Amino acid sequence: MTRSRALRASLAAATGVAVLLGPALGQAVAAPAPASETTADRLLGLTGVQNARDAGGYRTTDGHRVRTGLVFRTGALDKATPEDLARLSALGVRVVDDLRTGYERGLGADRLPAGAVGNSYDVIGQAPPLILAGALFGGEGMYRAFITAPGANEAFAAVLRDIIAADGTGVLYHCSAGKDRTGWTSAILLTLLGVDRATVTADYLASNVYRGAAPTDPLNGVQQSWLDAAFDQADQSYGSFDGYVRDGLGLSDAEVTALRAALLD
């Protein structure tokens, strides 16, 4: 079995959806399949960076497709090789948004591709000590903190605004493992763009395959209940996902429209 076929089989087993492979890494194939049945091999082919993939390629419920080659999600870039950085530069990455705490950044600063600007948007570092300790431990508590922790809304909103302002150049966002803070960022983005919840969940759960982790491994894997907890907390805190976007993230209707214009075909 080829690598691509093996990965397709693993993704299908892990997410419960069909997997369509593109003609090249990071590209998706158009196919007459519902959005809830569509995912793809979006790996960027990096060797020193975990869970590195294109965030686009998905269909929306109203028939659009999220553009590829503009938004990327990865783990931390502190171990990026020169070849990795050359690859990211060739992909047009000009903005790198780091969602880690200051402590994490101190342990391993990002290596940036040539011509890229780095931004630090700490999602949970401003939380009170007890909340921060629970958030760093992971699980549903951390995902609820993505909605409630001081500074979290501003961090996630900053990434979305960077994507709006990118004007056709690449934006990469990441945390440490590229699965939790990064996973929720992708869930926000794809939901805002009109991708259905089943596909958003499949994209999130694909981290288990890309990281070679069992979903029961809280350190290396992810679980659907965690993502569901974040959506539930958004509903509890702001009445709905739309309320979270408007009153939590503070995005205006004009900004949401601009985001969709930038990323939807």
XYZ file of N, CA and C in Angstrom:
795
model
N 0.843 -1.193 0.000
C 0.000 0.000 0.000
C 0.877 1.241 0.000
N 0.574 2.222 -0.880
C 1.359 3.444 -0.922
C 1.114 4.275 0.320
N 2.024 5.251 0.562
C 1.857 6.110 1.741
C 0.537 6.854 1.685
N 0.180 7.398 0.496
C -1.044 8.186 0.404
C -2.270 7.323 0.662
N -2.269 6.093 0.147
C -3.413 5.216 0.391
C -3.502 4.822 1.851
N -2.338 4.591 2.465
C -2.334 4.237 3.885
C -2.872 5.376 4.728
N -2.453 6.609 4.397
C -2.925 7.765 5.149
C -4.418 7.963 4.940
N -4.888 7.756 3.698
C -6.305 7.894 3.417
C -7.119 6.899 4.239
N -6.640 5.664 4.318
C -7.348 4.649 5.089
C -7.350 4.989 6.571
N -6.211 5.491 7.071
C -6.118 5.854 8.486
C -7.042 7.011 8.828
N -7.092 8.019 7.946
C -7.957 9.161 8.190
C -9.421 8.757 8.156
N -9.769 7.910 7.210
C -11.152 7.474 7.119
C -11.558 6.708 8.369
N -10.654 5.864 8.855
C -10.957 5.100 10.063
C -11.055 5.993 11.285
N -10.187 7.006 11.347
C -10.138 7.863 12.534
C -11.280 8.862 12.583
N -11.712 9.350 11.414
C -12.700 10.424 11.386
C -14.076 9.973 10.939
N -14.149 8.814 10.326
C -15.430 8.320 9.863
C -15.938 9.007 8.617
N -15.035 9.688 7.869
C -15.441 10.337 6.631
C -14.525 9.885 5.508
N -15.009 10.036 4.284
C -14.204 9.671 3.128
C -13.040 10.638 2.980
N -11.935 10.159 2.412
C -10.749 10.985 2.238
C -10.403 11.072 0.768
N -10.276 12.303 0.263
C -9.918 12.525 -1.125
C -8.541 13.134 -1.160
N -7.613 12.513 -1.884
C -6.250 12.996 -1.924
C -6.033 13.906 -3.115
N -5.303 15.003 -2.879
C -5.017 15.934 -3.946
C -3.865 15.460 -4.798
N -3.600 16.155 -5.922
C -2.523 15.780 -6.811
C -1.157 16.089 -6.243
N -1.096 16.918 -5.204
C 0.174 17.253 -4.575
C -0.089 17.562 -3.126
N 0.967 17.523 -2.324
C 0.804 17.818 -0.911
C 0.199 19.190 -0.733
N -0.800 19.292 0.167
C -1.400 20.569 0.482
C -2.486 20.993 -0.480
N -2.862 20.136 -1.449
C -3.899 20.495 -2.388
C -5.033 19.501 -2.302
N -6.240 19.981 -2.480
C -7.406 19.110 -2.412
C -7.997 18.911 -3.799
N -8.586 17.747 -4.015
C -9.223 17.446 -5.285
C -10.698 17.802 -5.210
N -11.201 18.497 -6.220
C -12.627 18.765 -6.280
C -13.354 17.469 -6.603
N -14.464 17.213 -5.925
C -15.215 15.987 -6.146
C -16.657 16.228 -5.766
N -17.576 15.556 -6.420
C -18.998 15.769 -6.131
C -19.441 15.050 -4.881
N -18.871 15.413 -3.750
C -19.221 14.790 -2.484
C -19.683 15.862 -1.516
N -20.644 15.549 -0.628
C -21.074 16.519 0.371
C -19.903 16.966 1.237
N -20.040 18.189 1.795
C -18.959 18.697 2.634
C -18.657 17.759 3.782
N -19.691 17.127 4.351
C -19.483 16.268 5.504
C -18.724 15.008 5.155
N -18.525 14.730 3.854
C -17.821 13.525 3.447
C -16.467 13.826 2.822
N -16.033 15.062 2.955
C -14.827 15.466 2.256
C -13.732 15.910 3.219
N -12.578 15.287 3.102
C -11.364 15.774 3.754
C -10.223 15.456 2.801
N -9.011 15.728 3.150
C -7.922 15.531 2.196
C -6.593 15.380 2.897
N -5.620 14.871 2.177
C -4.254 14.840 2.665
C -3.649 16.211 2.418
N -3.533 17.001 3.471
C -3.035 18.363 3.334
C -1.636 18.539 3.914
N -0.971 17.449 4.205
C 0.345 17.558 4.819
C 1.298 18.373 3.950
N 2.121 19.184 4.616
C 3.031 20.062 3.898
C 4.390 19.427 3.640
N 4.625 18.239 4.173
C 5.878 17.552 3.921
C 7.041 18.087 4.729
N 6.765 18.660 5.908
C 7.831 19.165 6.767
C 8.356 18.040 7.659
N 9.626 18.095 7.993
C 10.227 17.029 8.804
C 10.450 17.425 10.262
N 10.629 18.706 10.533
C 10.896 19.143 11.896
C 9.712 19.811 12.568
N 8.570 19.860 11.880
C 7.382 20.546 12.389
C 6.215 19.574 12.391
N 5.564 19.428 13.544
C 4.474 18.478 13.674
C 3.176 18.999 13.060
N 2.372 18.045 12.561
C 0.966 18.334 12.221
C 0.828 19.516 11.269
N 1.751 19.617 10.315
C 1.790 20.775 9.413
C 0.938 20.498 8.194
N -0.114 21.297 8.020
C -1.038 21.057 6.922
C -1.725 22.342 6.469
N -2.245 22.277 5.265
C -3.052 23.364 4.728
C -4.392 23.347 5.443
N -4.896 24.519 5.805
C -6.169 24.601 6.523
C -7.366 24.638 5.585
N -7.117 24.749 4.289
C -8.205 24.906 3.336
C -8.602 23.625 2.630
N -9.346 23.805 1.530
C -9.756 22.681 0.708
C -11.132 22.120 0.991
N -11.779 22.576 2.044
C -13.089 22.033 2.414
C -14.216 22.757 1.705
N -15.295 22.044 1.480
C -16.497 22.637 0.912
C -17.364 23.240 2.011
N -18.088 24.263 1.649
C -19.034 24.877 2.572
C -20.438 24.369 2.256
N -21.339 24.621 3.168
C -22.703 24.132 2.980
C -23.439 24.835 1.844
N -22.929 26.003 1.430
C -23.582 26.716 0.329
C -22.829 26.576 -0.991
N -21.934 25.574 -1.070
C -21.335 25.233 -2.359
C -19.999 25.867 -2.670
N -19.464 26.679 -1.784
C -18.136 27.250 -2.004
C -17.062 26.257 -1.552
N -15.814 26.595 -1.837
C -14.685 25.805 -1.349
C -13.676 26.747 -0.696
N -13.137 26.329 0.438
C -12.124 27.124 1.131
C -10.817 27.016 0.344
N -10.275 28.144 -0.030
C -9.066 28.157 -0.846
C -7.886 27.509 -0.117
N -7.059 26.827 -0.875
C -5.815 26.285 -0.345
C -4.670 27.245 -0.658
N -3.544 27.036 0.003
C -2.360 27.832 -0.259
C -2.341 29.195 0.389
N -3.296 29.456 1.304
C -3.359 30.762 1.958
C -3.243 30.689 3.470
N -3.776 29.646 4.078
C -3.776 29.516 5.536
C -3.246 28.131 5.898
N -2.328 28.110 6.853
C -1.678 26.875 7.248
C -1.710 26.715 8.762
N -1.797 25.474 9.227
C -1.797 25.174 10.658
C -0.700 24.150 10.947
N 0.033 24.390 12.034
C 1.153 23.510 12.353
C 1.360 23.452 13.855
N 2.333 22.615 14.244
C 2.883 22.696 15.583
C 3.961 23.772 15.614
N 4.665 23.869 16.727
C 5.680 24.911 16.901
C 6.782 24.797 15.850
N 7.372 25.933 15.532
C 8.406 25.994 14.495
C 9.820 26.000 15.059
N 9.957 25.741 16.356
C 11.290 25.842 16.955
C 12.259 24.794 16.429
N 11.759 23.687 15.906
C 12.622 22.632 15.369
C 12.534 22.548 13.847
N 12.018 23.587 13.227
C 11.945 23.603 11.768
C 13.343 23.524 11.159
N 13.498 22.679 10.163
C 14.780 22.538 9.483
C 14.917 23.620 8.409
N 16.122 23.841 7.904
C 16.266 24.795 6.797
C 15.380 24.430 5.610
N 15.222 23.130 5.359
C 14.360 22.689 4.265
C 12.890 23.017 4.560
N 12.492 22.840 5.826
C 11.128 23.196 6.224
C 10.863 24.678 5.992
N 11.820 25.500 6.401
C 11.636 26.946 6.262
C 11.606 27.356 4.802
N 12.419 26.695 3.978
C 12.397 26.980 2.546
C 11.044 26.596 1.945
N 10.498 25.479 2.416
C 9.186 25.030 1.931
C 8.097 26.046 2.302
N 8.111 26.509 3.552
C 7.120 27.478 3.993
C 7.268 28.800 3.239
N 8.499 29.195 2.992
C 8.724 30.421 2.233
C 8.189 30.270 0.811
N 8.412 29.105 0.215
C 7.920 28.855 -1.143
C 6.400 28.832 -1.190
N 5.770 28.434 -0.084
C 4.313 28.419 -0.001
C 3.732 29.820 0.202
N 4.607 30.792 0.389
C 4.143 32.173 0.518
C 3.805 32.591 1.929
N 4.291 31.857 2.948
C 3.993 32.211 4.334
C 4.733 33.501 4.689
N 3.965 34.524 5.019
C 4.557 35.815 5.363
C 4.179 36.270 6.777
N 3.236 35.569 7.409
C 2.845 35.880 8.778
C 2.787 34.564 9.557
N 3.431 34.541 10.713
C 3.396 33.376 11.603
C 2.832 33.821 12.942
N 1.677 33.259 13.320
C 1.008 33.609 14.568
C 1.218 32.486 15.583
N 1.883 32.809 16.670
C 2.250 31.856 17.716
C 1.254 31.983 18.868
N 0.503 30.920 19.139
C -0.536 30.942 20.166
C -0.042 30.442 21.519
N 1.236 30.168 21.658
C 1.785 29.607 22.894
C 1.936 30.665 23.991
N 2.091 30.172 25.214
C 2.396 31.057 26.338
C 3.835 31.544 26.241
N 4.141 32.588 27.001
C 5.503 33.084 27.041
C 6.473 32.033 27.533
N 6.036 31.208 28.477
C 6.894 30.129 28.982
C 7.252 29.155 27.872
N 6.249 28.770 27.085
C 6.508 27.845 25.978
C 7.442 28.466 24.942
N 7.217 29.718 24.646
C 8.084 30.382 23.668
C 9.515 30.464 24.176
N 9.658 30.635 25.495
C 10.989 30.673 26.071
C 11.729 29.350 25.956
N 10.988 28.267 25.967
C 11.601 26.948 25.828
C 12.057 26.673 24.407
N 11.406 27.304 23.440
C 11.777 27.071 22.044
C 11.191 28.129 21.144
N 11.992 29.144 20.833
C 11.516 30.232 19.977
C 11.313 29.747 18.548
N 10.335 30.332 17.869
C 10.071 29.981 16.481
C 11.266 30.275 15.585
N 11.459 29.412 14.607
C 12.316 29.708 13.471
C 11.388 30.118 12.332
N 11.596 31.303 11.799
C 10.671 31.857 10.814
C 11.204 31.699 9.402
N 10.301 31.433 8.450
C 10.735 31.412 7.051
C 11.159 32.798 6.602
N 11.996 32.847 5.613
C 12.499 34.126 5.114
C 11.344 35.024 4.702
N 11.428 36.280 5.148
C 10.421 37.263 4.779
C 9.181 37.260 5.634
N 9.100 36.348 6.621
C 7.898 36.256 7.455
C 8.030 37.096 8.713
N 6.896 37.605 9.172
C 6.798 38.353 10.424
C 6.134 37.455 11.454
N 6.674 37.414 12.669
C 6.108 36.597 13.721
C 5.310 37.416 14.721
N 4.136 36.912 15.113
C 3.299 37.545 16.131
C 3.063 36.568 17.270
N 3.036 37.070 18.486
C 2.761 36.246 19.666
C 1.380 36.590 20.188
N 0.474 35.617 20.134
C -0.893 35.800 20.609
C -1.180 34.719 21.653
N -0.836 35.017 22.882
C -0.953 34.047 23.978
C -2.424 33.803 24.300
N -2.883 32.569 24.113
C -4.294 32.241 24.324
C -4.642 32.117 25.800
N -3.831 31.418 26.572
C -4.218 31.100 27.956
C -3.268 31.624 29.016
N -2.199 32.285 28.635
C -1.199 32.712 29.600
C -1.666 33.773 30.575
N -2.777 34.486 30.248
C -3.269 35.525 31.148
C -4.286 34.996 32.159
N -4.604 33.713 32.075
C -5.592 33.140 32.990
C -5.048 33.110 34.410
N -5.926 33.226 35.439
C -5.484 33.077 36.823
C -4.789 31.733 37.021
N -3.870 31.632 38.000
C -3.060 30.421 38.158
C -3.850 29.116 38.187
N -4.961 29.069 38.923
C -5.701 27.814 39.019
C -6.327 27.443 37.684
N -6.867 28.440 36.979
C -7.457 28.179 35.668
C -6.370 27.796 34.675
N -5.226 28.496 34.751
C -4.127 28.192 33.843
C -3.622 26.776 34.057
N -3.490 26.365 35.315
C -3.027 25.011 35.595
C -3.975 23.982 35.007
N -5.272 24.207 35.155
C -6.256 23.287 34.598
C -6.238 23.298 33.087
N -6.046 24.479 32.504
C -6.022 24.591 31.053
C -4.820 23.864 30.465
N -3.666 24.042 31.087
C -2.468 23.393 30.583
C -2.541 21.885 30.724
N -3.339 21.405 31.680
C -3.498 19.963 31.857
C -4.239 19.361 30.674
N -5.078 20.149 30.017
C -5.757 19.685 28.814
C -7.184 19.268 29.062
N -7.769 18.595 28.071
C -9.127 18.104 28.182
C -10.166 19.193 28.032
N -11.388 18.883 28.475
C -12.503 19.805 28.300
C -12.272 21.131 29.013
N -11.583 21.094 30.160
C -11.322 22.333 30.887
C -10.519 23.320 30.069
N -9.522 22.826 29.354
C -8.723 23.711 28.521
C -9.570 24.303 27.402
N -10.400 23.496 26.790
C -11.198 23.980 25.667
C -12.241 25.002 26.112
N -12.778 24.829 27.313
C -13.686 25.860 27.827
C -12.920 27.142 28.136
N -11.659 26.996 28.564
C -10.826 28.174 28.818
C -10.528 28.944 27.537
N -10.563 28.270 26.391
C -10.389 28.990 25.132
C -11.456 30.069 24.954
N -12.593 29.878 25.607
C -13.691 30.842 25.499
C -13.663 31.829 26.654
N -13.258 31.361 27.839
C -13.426 32.165 29.054
C -12.155 32.817 29.581
N -10.987 32.325 29.209
C -9.738 32.845 29.776
C -9.472 34.270 29.304
N -9.002 35.140 30.195
C -8.652 36.498 29.775
C -7.631 36.474 28.646
N -7.876 37.234 27.620
C -6.949 37.313 26.495
C -7.184 36.298 25.401
N -7.951 35.245 25.686
C -8.141 34.199 24.678
C -8.902 34.725 23.469
N -10.005 35.425 23.708
C -10.782 35.952 22.589
C -9.948 36.873 21.710
N -9.165 37.724 22.357
C -8.337 38.654 21.600
C -7.298 37.912 20.753
N -6.752 36.813 21.290
C -5.745 36.043 20.559
C -6.334 35.405 19.313
N -7.469 34.728 19.476
C -8.080 34.076 18.325
C -8.541 35.103 17.286
N -9.087 36.211 17.756
C -9.531 37.252 16.829
C -8.356 37.844 16.054
N -7.209 37.966 16.706
C -6.038 38.538 16.041
C -5.599 37.674 14.864
N -5.675 36.351 15.016
C -5.324 35.462 13.909
C -6.263 35.687 12.731
N -7.555 35.761 13.014
C -8.527 35.963 11.944
C -8.300 37.297 11.244
N -7.963 38.310 12.011
C -7.711 39.625 11.395
C -6.426 39.606 10.566
N -5.438 38.825 10.985
C -4.223 38.703 10.180
C -4.531 38.033 8.842
N -5.428 37.055 8.863
C -5.820 36.387 7.619
C -6.534 37.374 6.698
N -7.408 38.192 7.271
C -8.113 39.198 6.467
C -7.122 40.172 5.836
N -6.121 40.578 6.616
C -5.179 41.605 6.155
C -4.084 41.057 5.243
N -4.002 39.736 5.109
C -2.869 39.128 4.399
C -2.853 39.441 2.914
N -4.000 39.736 2.334
C -4.090 40.145 0.940
C -3.435 39.135 -0.001
N -3.805 37.868 0.180
C -3.334 36.838 -0.738
C -2.024 36.182 -0.378
N -1.364 36.642 0.680
C -0.152 35.977 1.136
C -0.496 34.987 2.246
N 0.448 34.115 2.580
C 0.164 33.029 3.497
C 0.251 33.418 4.957
N -0.701 32.904 5.746
C -0.698 33.056 7.198
C -0.622 31.668 7.812
N 0.285 31.491 8.750
C 0.438 30.230 9.475
C 0.183 30.471 10.941
N -0.670 29.657 11.570
C -0.880 29.752 13.009
C -0.538 28.419 13.657
N -0.055 28.507 14.891
C 0.379 27.282 15.560
C 0.396 27.464 17.069
N 0.385 26.334 17.768
C 0.658 26.310 19.208
C 1.871 25.406 19.402
N 1.872 24.529 20.391
C 3.016 23.638 20.567
C 2.886 22.382 19.714
N 1.773 21.658 19.898
C 1.562 20.408 19.178
C 0.716 20.594 17.922
N 0.117 21.756 17.756
C -0.713 21.998 16.589
C -2.040 21.280 16.631
N -2.557 21.024 17.842
C -3.781 20.230 17.929
C -4.881 20.857 18.777
N -4.550 21.613 19.812
C -5.554 22.144 20.735
C -5.883 23.607 20.443
N -5.019 24.521 20.809
C -5.257 25.927 20.477
C -5.345 26.110 18.964
N -4.475 25.409 18.257
C -4.522 25.445 16.799
C -5.797 24.797 16.278
N -6.203 23.693 16.899
C -7.417 23.006 16.476
C -8.656 23.859 16.647
N -8.742 24.596 17.759
C -9.899 25.468 17.957
C -9.859 26.648 16.994
N -8.669 27.169 16.697
C -8.573 28.240 15.709
C -9.135 27.782 14.369
N -8.763 26.576 13.952
C -9.284 26.050 12.691
C -10.790 25.830 12.766
N -11.272 25.372 13.909
C -12.718 25.158 14.060
C -13.470 26.477 13.932
N -12.946 27.532 14.545
C -13.570 28.853 14.410
C -13.577 29.271 12.946
N -12.407 29.188 12.320
C -12.252 29.651 10.948
C -13.189 28.914 9.997
N -13.157 27.589 10.052
C -13.965 26.807 9.117
C -15.458 27.008 9.365
N -15.853 27.116 10.631
C -17.266 27.350 10.935
C -17.709 28.711 10.419
N -16.881 29.720 10.614
C -17.186 31.052 10.097
C -17.344 31.055 8.576
N -16.566 30.211 7.919
C -16.599 30.163 6.463
C -17.774 29.357 5.930
N -18.484 28.644 6.823
C -19.658 27.904 6.400
C -19.449 26.419 6.203
N -18.337 25.873 6.713
C -18.105 24.434 6.659
C -18.955 23.767 7.732
N -19.572 22.642 7.408
C -20.480 22.009 8.364
C -19.728 21.402 9.542
N -20.457 21.209 10.630
C -19.855 20.779 11.892
C -19.185 19.412 11.776
N -19.757 18.481 11.024
C -19.144 17.157 10.898
C -17.771 17.248 10.248
N -17.635 18.097 9.245
C -16.352 18.259 8.572
C -15.356 18.984 9.465
N -15.823 19.989 10.195
C -14.964 20.683 11.153
C -14.421 19.692 12.185
N -15.277 18.809 12.659
C -14.853 17.809 13.635
C -13.865 16.833 13.018
N -14.110 16.419 11.793
C -13.195 15.494 11.117
C -11.812 16.125 10.949
N -11.776 17.409 10.579
C -10.505 18.109 10.441
C -9.782 18.145 11.785
N -10.515 18.396 12.841
C -9.944 18.438 14.192
C -9.382 17.077 14.589
N -10.160 16.020 14.393
C -9.741 14.675 14.803
C -8.600 14.138 13.955
N -8.390 14.704 12.779
C -7.288 14.253 11.929
C -5.932 14.446 12.596
N -5.849 15.300 13.614
C -4.589 15.462 14.349
C -4.129 14.135 14.947
N -5.065 13.274 15.325
C -4.673 11.976 15.872
C -3.893 11.154 14.862
N -4.297 11.236 13.596
C -3.599 10.494 12.549
C -2.284 11.171 12.204
N -2.330 12.487 11.985
C -1.126 13.206 11.591
C -0.046 13.162 12.678
N -0.460 13.020 13.937
C 0.495 12.937 15.035
C 0.746 11.495 15.479
N 0.077 10.541 14.864
C 0.261 9.144 15.237
C -0.138 8.873 16.669
N -1.236 9.498 17.127
C -1.648 9.418 18.529
C -2.994 8.722 18.661
N -3.146 7.993 19.738
C -4.436 7.413 20.067
C -5.322 8.506 20.650
N -6.626 8.511 20.338
C -7.511 9.547 20.882
C -7.616 9.493 22.404
N -7.226 8.350 22.998
C -7.259 8.221 24.454
C -5.999 8.765 25.110
N -5.077 9.279 24.307
C -3.827 9.843 24.818
C -4.021 11.344 24.981
N -4.239 11.846 26.208
C -4.544 13.271 26.389
C -3.386 14.195 26.076
N -2.170 13.659 26.102
C -1.010 14.499 25.840
C -0.785 14.693 24.349
N -0.952 13.627 23.581
C -0.617 13.673 22.167
C -1.822 13.653 21.233
N -2.981 13.227 21.734
C -4.161 13.113 20.894
C -5.221 14.142 21.214
N -6.336 14.054 20.495
C -7.487 14.920 20.725
C -8.748 14.066 20.776
N -9.790 14.625 21.378
C -11.051 13.906 21.499
C -12.203 14.821 21.102
N -13.203 14.245 20.468
C -14.335 15.050 20.009
C -15.016 15.770 21.163
N -15.071 15.143 22.330
C -15.741 15.780 23.471
C -15.071 17.090 23.858
N -13.781 17.212 23.608
C -13.084 18.461 23.920
C -13.557 19.575 22.990
N -13.600 19.279 21.704
C -14.076 20.274 20.746
C -15.524 20.631 21.031
N -16.333 19.625 21.344
C -17.738 19.884 21.673
C -17.850 20.803 22.887
N -16.921 20.655 23.846
C -16.948 21.500 25.044
C -16.712 22.961 24.686
N -15.819 23.216 23.728
C -15.566 24.599 23.320
C -16.799 25.205 22.649
N -17.421 24.451 21.758
C -18.641 24.952 21.123
C -19.741 25.170 22.161
N -19.840 24.242 23.124
C -20.852 24.378 24.168
C -20.595 25.611 25.024
N -19.318 25.855 25.366
C -18.996 27.027 26.174
C -19.274 28.310 25.414
N -19.037 28.314 24.101
C -19.368 29.491 23.293
C -20.864 29.773 23.358
N -21.667 28.704 23.300
C -23.120 28.871 23.413
C -23.509 29.377 24.800
N -22.885 28.791 25.841
C -23.213 29.191 27.211
C -22.836 30.644 27.478
N -21.666 31.038 27.021
C -21.167 32.375 27.333
C -21.785 33.468 26.466
N -22.123 33.115 25.217
C -22.550 34.157 24.277
C -23.862 33.852 23.572
N -24.531 32.770 23.955
C -25.842 32.472 23.414
C -25.853 31.660 22.135
N -24.785 31.740 21.351
C -24.681 31.021 20.091
C -23.268 31.201 19.559
N -22.919 30.448 18.515
C -21.610 30.640 17.897
C -21.528 32.033 17.274
N -22.609 32.469 16.645
C -22.615 33.811 16.060
C -22.418 34.878 17.133
N -23.030 34.665 18.302
C -22.838 35.602 19.398
C -21.397 35.608 19.883
N -20.775 34.436 19.912
C -19.362 34.329 20.288
C -18.488 35.121 19.320
N -18.758 34.973 18.037
C -17.983 35.701 17.036
C -18.169 37.203 17.207
N -19.417 37.617 17.396
C -19.735 39.047 17.472
C -19.306 39.667 18.800
N -19.709 39.043 19.915
C -19.505 39.667 21.228
C -18.265 39.163 21.954
N -17.819 37.945 21.618
C -16.613 37.397 22.231
C -15.366 37.799 21.461
N -15.318 37.383 20.214
C -14.164 37.710 19.383
C -14.181 39.166 18.944
N -15.352 39.777 18.919
C -15.453 41.184 18.545
C -15.327 41.440 17.057
N -15.612 40.427 16.240
C -15.533 40.619 14.794
C -16.806 41.277 14.282
N -16.654 42.266 13.443
C -17.802 42.946 12.853
C -18.326 42.149 11.664
N -19.540 42.471 11.243
C -20.087 41.838 10.052
C -19.189 42.092 8.849
N -18.616 43.278 8.775
C -17.734 43.613 7.657
C -16.480 42.746 7.668
N -15.948 42.464 8.853
C -14.761 41.616 8.945
C -15.080 40.178 8.557
N -16.233 39.683 8.984
C -16.630 38.325 8.599
C -16.804 38.245 7.089
N -17.409 39.241 6.502
C -17.586 39.283 5.052
C -16.234 39.310 4.345
N -15.299 40.091 4.870
C -13.966 40.184 4.272
C -13.224 38.856 4.390
N -13.394 38.168 5.512
C -12.738 36.873 5.686
C -13.252 35.877 4.654
N -14.558 35.864 4.457
C -15.149 34.947 3.481
C -14.718 35.316 2.063
N -14.640 36.590 1.784
C -14.210 37.016 0.453
C -12.760 36.592 0.188
N -11.931 36.620 1.221
C -10.519 36.283 1.057
C -10.284 34.790 0.856
N -11.154 33.960 1.454
C -10.842 32.525 1.505
C -11.794 31.620 0.753
N -12.885 32.132 0.229
C -13.834 31.258 -0.444
C -13.801 31.445 -1.958
N -13.792 30.325 -2.653
C -13.931 30.346 -4.114
C -15.398 30.360 -4.483
